[in-house]
Short mmCIF file of C-alpha atoms and ligand atoms in Angstrom, two decimals:
data_model
loop_
_atom_site.label_atom_id
_atom_site.label_comp_id
_atom_site.label_asym_id
_atom_site.label_seq_id
_atom_site.Cartn_x
_atom_site.Cartn_y
_atom_site.Cartn_z
CA MET A 1 12.07 9.71 -14.89
CA SER A 2 8.82 10.51 -15.02
CA ARG A 3 6.42 7.78 -14.17
CA LYS A 4 2.75 7.23 -14.23
CA ARG A 5 1.15 7.63 -10.78
CA TYR A 6 -1.95 5.81 -9.29
CA LEU A 7 -4.31 6.39 -6.45
CA ALA A 8 -5.34 3.33 -4.37
CA PRO A 9 -8.33 4.23 -2.57
CA SER A 10 -8.54 2.14 0.82
CA LEU A 11 -11.50 0.04 1.72
CA LEU A 12 -10.57 0.48 5.43
CA SER A 13 -12.71 3.47 5.54
CA ALA A 14 -15.65 2.00 3.58
CA ASP A 15 -18.72 0.51 4.99
CA PHE A 16 -17.69 -2.92 5.94
CA ALA A 17 -21.25 -4.11 5.66
CA ASN A 18 -21.25 -3.44 1.87
CA LEU A 19 -17.97 -3.81 0.37
CA GLU A 20 -19.22 -4.58 -2.97
CA ALA A 21 -20.76 -1.14 -3.03
CA ALA A 22 -17.31 0.31 -2.19
CA VAL A 23 -15.61 -1.68 -4.97
CA ARG A 24 -18.30 -0.39 -7.33
CA LEU A 25 -17.55 3.10 -6.33
CA VAL A 26 -13.96 2.66 -7.06
CA GLU A 27 -14.59 1.04 -10.54
CA ALA A 28 -16.76 3.96 -11.53
CA SER A 29 -14.09 6.24 -10.47
CA GLY A 30 -11.73 4.77 -13.36
CA ALA A 31 -8.97 3.95 -10.38
CA ALA A 32 -6.86 1.01 -11.43
CA LEU A 33 -6.02 -0.29 -7.93
CA ILE A 34 -7.85 -0.82 -4.44
CA HIS A 35 -5.85 -0.92 -1.25
CA LEU A 36 -6.91 -3.54 1.31
CA ASP A 37 -5.48 -3.27 4.82
CA VAL A 38 -4.78 -6.66 6.78
CA MET A 39 -4.69 -6.12 10.65
CA ASP A 40 -4.15 -9.06 12.97
CA GLY A 41 -4.60 -7.47 16.37
CA HIS A 42 -0.77 -8.33 17.11
CA PHE A 43 1.54 -6.08 14.79
CA VAL A 44 -1.15 -3.41 14.92
CA PRO A 45 -3.94 -2.73 17.43
CA ASN A 46 -6.77 -3.43 15.10
CA LEU A 47 -8.25 -6.55 13.56
CA THR A 48 -9.80 -6.34 9.86
CA ILE A 49 -9.97 -8.75 7.16
CA GLY A 50 -8.10 -11.81 5.99
CA PRO A 51 -7.97 -14.18 3.17
CA PRO A 52 -11.46 -15.36 2.63
CA VAL A 53 -12.63 -11.67 2.28
CA ILE A 54 -9.98 -11.10 -0.39
CA ARG A 55 -10.89 -14.11 -2.20
CA ALA A 56 -14.50 -12.89 -2.27
CA LEU A 57 -13.53 -9.31 -3.46
CA ARG A 58 -11.31 -11.20 -6.33
CA ARG A 59 -14.40 -12.73 -7.46
CA ILE A 60 -16.21 -9.81 -7.87
CA THR A 61 -13.75 -7.20 -9.51
CA SER A 62 -10.78 -7.00 -11.72
CA LEU A 63 -9.47 -4.02 -10.13
CA ARG A 64 -5.82 -4.75 -8.90
CA LEU A 65 -5.90 -5.70 -5.34
CA ASP A 66 -3.15 -4.07 -3.33
CA VAL A 67 -2.75 -5.93 -0.07
CA HIS A 68 -1.02 -4.34 2.72
CA LEU A 69 -0.23 -6.90 5.44
CA MET A 70 0.17 -5.45 8.82
CA ILE A 71 0.50 -8.47 10.46
CA ALA A 72 3.37 -10.33 12.57
CA HIS A 73 5.05 -13.33 10.74
CA PRO A 74 3.89 -12.40 7.47
CA GLU A 75 5.93 -15.37 5.92
CA ARG A 76 3.44 -17.72 7.46
CA SER A 77 0.74 -16.54 5.33
CA VAL A 78 1.84 -14.75 2.23
CA ASP A 79 1.08 -17.99 0.33
CA ASP A 80 -2.72 -17.78 1.40
CA TYR A 81 -2.83 -14.07 0.13
CA ILE A 82 -1.24 -15.12 -2.94
CA ALA A 83 -3.87 -17.84 -3.54
CA ALA A 84 -6.57 -15.45 -2.41
CA GLY A 85 -6.04 -13.43 -5.39
CA ALA A 86 -3.77 -10.26 -4.44
CA ASP A 87 -2.21 -8.74 -7.28
CA MET A 88 0.49 -6.67 -4.95
CA LEU A 89 1.46 -7.82 -1.74
CA SER A 90 3.30 -5.66 1.03
CA VAL A 91 4.74 -6.98 4.17
CA HIS A 92 6.40 -4.80 6.89
CA VAL A 93 10.15 -4.62 7.37
CA GLU A 94 9.47 -4.52 11.37
CA ALA A 95 7.60 -7.82 11.07
CA ASP A 96 9.78 -9.90 8.96
CA PRO A 97 13.68 -10.49 9.72
CA HIS A 98 13.87 -12.60 6.38
CA LEU A 99 12.43 -10.25 3.67
CA HIS A 100 14.32 -11.27 0.85
CA ARG A 101 13.00 -14.86 1.16
CA THR A 102 9.17 -13.73 1.63
CA ILE A 103 9.60 -11.22 -1.30
CA THR A 104 11.11 -13.71 -3.53
CA ARG A 105 7.91 -16.24 -2.93
CA ILE A 106 5.79 -13.15 -3.83
CA ARG A 107 7.55 -12.52 -7.06
CA ASP A 108 8.11 -15.89 -8.12
CA ALA A 109 4.01 -16.18 -7.89
CA GLY A 110 3.89 -13.53 -10.54
CA ARG A 111 2.63 -10.85 -7.79
CA ARG A 112 4.47 -7.25 -7.25
CA ALA A 113 5.99 -7.24 -4.12
CA GLY A 114 6.61 -4.28 -1.70
CA VAL A 115 8.08 -3.61 1.95
CA ALA A 116 6.24 -1.45 4.25
CA LEU A 117 8.06 1.05 6.73
CA ASN A 118 6.59 2.56 9.87
CA PRO A 119 6.86 6.30 10.46
CA ALA A 120 9.78 5.84 12.83
CA THR A 121 11.61 2.98 10.70
CA PRO A 122 14.41 4.77 8.69
CA ALA A 123 14.88 4.40 4.80
CA ALA A 124 18.17 2.49 5.40
CA ALA A 125 16.06 -0.33 6.54
CA VAL A 126 14.95 -1.36 3.06
CA GLU A 127 18.21 -0.26 1.23
CA GLU A 128 19.61 -3.67 0.48
CA ILE A 129 16.43 -5.06 -0.42
CA LEU A 130 15.57 -2.28 -3.02
CA PRO A 131 16.50 -4.32 -5.97
CA TRP A 132 14.22 -6.94 -5.38
CA LEU A 133 11.15 -4.77 -4.90
CA ASP A 134 8.41 -3.55 -7.12
CA PHE A 135 7.29 -0.85 -4.50
CA VAL A 136 7.98 0.46 -1.13
CA LEU A 137 5.28 1.57 1.00
CA VAL A 138 5.86 4.28 3.28
CA MET A 139 3.40 4.88 6.23
CA THR A 140 2.71 8.57 7.05
CA VAL A 141 0.63 7.61 9.93
CA ASN A 142 1.31 4.77 12.58
CA PRO A 143 -0.50 1.97 10.97
CA GLY A 144 -3.91 0.59 12.49
CA PHE A 145 -6.46 2.93 11.83
CA GLY A 146 -8.15 5.20 8.85
CA GLY A 147 -8.66 9.07 9.38
CA GLN A 148 -5.37 9.63 11.24
CA LYS A 149 -3.20 12.99 11.18
CA PHE A 150 -0.44 12.95 8.45
CA ILE A 151 3.00 12.98 10.06
CA PRO A 152 5.14 15.73 7.91
CA THR A 153 8.38 14.64 9.24
CA VAL A 154 8.27 11.35 6.97
CA LEU A 155 8.74 13.60 3.98
CA PRO A 156 12.48 13.61 3.89
CA LYS A 157 12.32 9.84 4.34
CA ILE A 158 10.35 9.90 1.03
CA ARG A 159 12.83 11.72 -0.90
CA ALA A 160 15.58 9.78 0.39
CA LEU A 161 14.11 6.80 -0.76
CA ARG A 162 13.34 8.15 -4.33
CA ASP A 163 17.05 9.26 -4.54
CA ALA A 164 18.21 5.96 -3.50
CA ILE A 165 15.87 4.23 -6.13
CA ASP A 166 16.92 6.52 -8.95
CA ARG A 167 20.64 6.49 -8.23
CA GLN A 168 20.46 2.85 -8.41
CA GLY A 169 18.58 3.02 -11.87
CA LEU A 170 15.98 0.83 -10.16
CA ASP A 171 12.24 0.46 -11.49
CA VAL A 172 10.72 0.81 -7.81
CA ASP A 173 7.49 2.60 -6.96
CA ILE A 174 6.81 4.69 -3.85
CA SER A 175 3.60 4.35 -2.34
CA VAL A 176 2.59 6.54 0.56
CA ASP A 177 -0.08 5.29 3.00
CA GLY A 178 -1.80 7.40 6.06
CA GLY A 179 -3.64 11.08 6.08
CA VAL A 180 -3.28 11.12 2.07
CA GLY A 181 -5.69 13.79 0.86
CA PRO A 182 -5.90 17.08 -1.05
CA ASP A 183 -3.98 19.12 1.56
CA THR A 184 -0.79 16.50 1.56
CA LEU A 185 -0.76 15.08 -2.10
CA PRO A 186 1.32 17.88 -3.74
CA ARG A 187 4.12 17.69 -1.13
CA LEU A 188 4.04 14.00 -1.72
CA VAL A 189 4.22 14.04 -5.36
CA GLU A 190 7.01 16.52 -5.32
CA ALA A 191 8.81 14.18 -3.20
CA GLY A 192 8.62 11.25 -5.39
CA VAL A 193 5.70 9.23 -4.59
CA THR A 194 4.06 7.23 -7.37
CA ILE A 195 1.12 5.34 -5.66
CA ALA A 196 -1.12 7.38 -3.25
CA VAL A 197 -3.29 5.45 -0.73
CA ALA A 198 -6.35 7.25 0.59
CA GLY A 199 -9.20 6.02 2.70
CA ALA A 200 -10.83 8.79 4.87
CA ALA A 201 -10.04 11.31 2.02
CA VAL A 202 -12.23 8.85 -0.35
CA PHE A 203 -14.94 7.32 1.71
CA GLY A 204 -15.43 9.94 4.08
CA ALA A 205 -16.11 12.35 1.12
CA PRO A 206 -19.72 13.19 0.25
CA ASP A 207 -19.06 11.85 -3.24
CA PRO A 208 -16.36 9.26 -2.93
CA VAL A 209 -16.28 8.88 -6.87
CA ALA A 210 -15.42 12.75 -7.27
CA ALA A 211 -12.97 12.49 -4.59
CA ILE A 212 -11.03 9.91 -6.12
CA ARG A 213 -11.09 11.77 -9.62
CA ASP A 214 -10.14 14.99 -8.10
CA LEU A 215 -7.04 13.19 -6.01
CA GLN A 216 -6.10 11.43 -9.35
CA ALA A 217 -6.05 14.70 -11.27
CA MET A 218 -3.72 16.38 -8.55
CA LEU A 219 -1.61 13.13 -9.04
CA GLN A 220 -1.04 13.79 -12.90
C1 DX5 B 301 -3.65 2.65 8.06
C2 DX5 B 301 -3.88 1.92 6.70
C3 DX5 B 301 -4.32 2.93 5.68
C4 DX5 B 301 -5.50 3.53 5.84
C5 DX5 B 301 -5.27 5.07 5.38
O1 DX5 B 301 -3.14 1.72 8.91
O2 DX5 B 301 -2.66 1.10 6.35
O3 DX5 B 301 -4.36 1.95 4.27
O4 DX5 B 301 -6.55 3.14 5.09
O5 DX5 B 301 -6.31 5.76 5.80
P1 DX5 B 301 -6.42 7.09 5.82
O6 DX5 B 301 -6.46 7.60 4.36
O7 DX5 B 301 -7.50 7.45 6.32
O8 DX5 B 301 -5.02 7.76 6.57
ZN1 ZN B 302 -2.48 0.45 4.25
#
């Protein structure tokens, strides 16, 4: 099955003193999604943004907000992120023992639901939940920071997930997050990725709009 592929620029590497400028760059590039990293200082060793900032971004853009929850007990706050305006919401399998309940709440609210996996978590950890998902978010770095080095040993896991999704005849995207750039994207596309998150490769580039367009062209 040939699927449309999307680039999701991550605001994590943008200037947090001027997030609106970063949003305008993403809009100018023609990208449809923007990736927002929520970190709680517990599940990951870093702290970023929460519902108030997402609500503020929701007010200024119609880009689809892809909210990645790197937080402990995501079930306690998914409703806040839904209310803040997230279009896509992912929770980590390592953080939620009741994934089916949380995923159902996200989908019942009419949002796209995803499960994220750390690099050391096997594909089998999400196999039973696949039929309820809109996307799987595969981490290719240990979550917490932008600009880290891609972990290539995750590639077979992406292939295994793509096989499992196709075998079951499901309509589930595979998103990849961490160290995505011109050097890693071709292997990711070949492995079956349909959404590519990129932070440093976009906002660390001299011309972020051109960087987004170049990565998008590589995705097609
Ligand atoms: C890392 C975040 C990523 C981050 C990726 O924990 O989940 O979304 O922005 O950044 P790069 O593309 O710089 O590796
Ligand atoms: Zn992320």
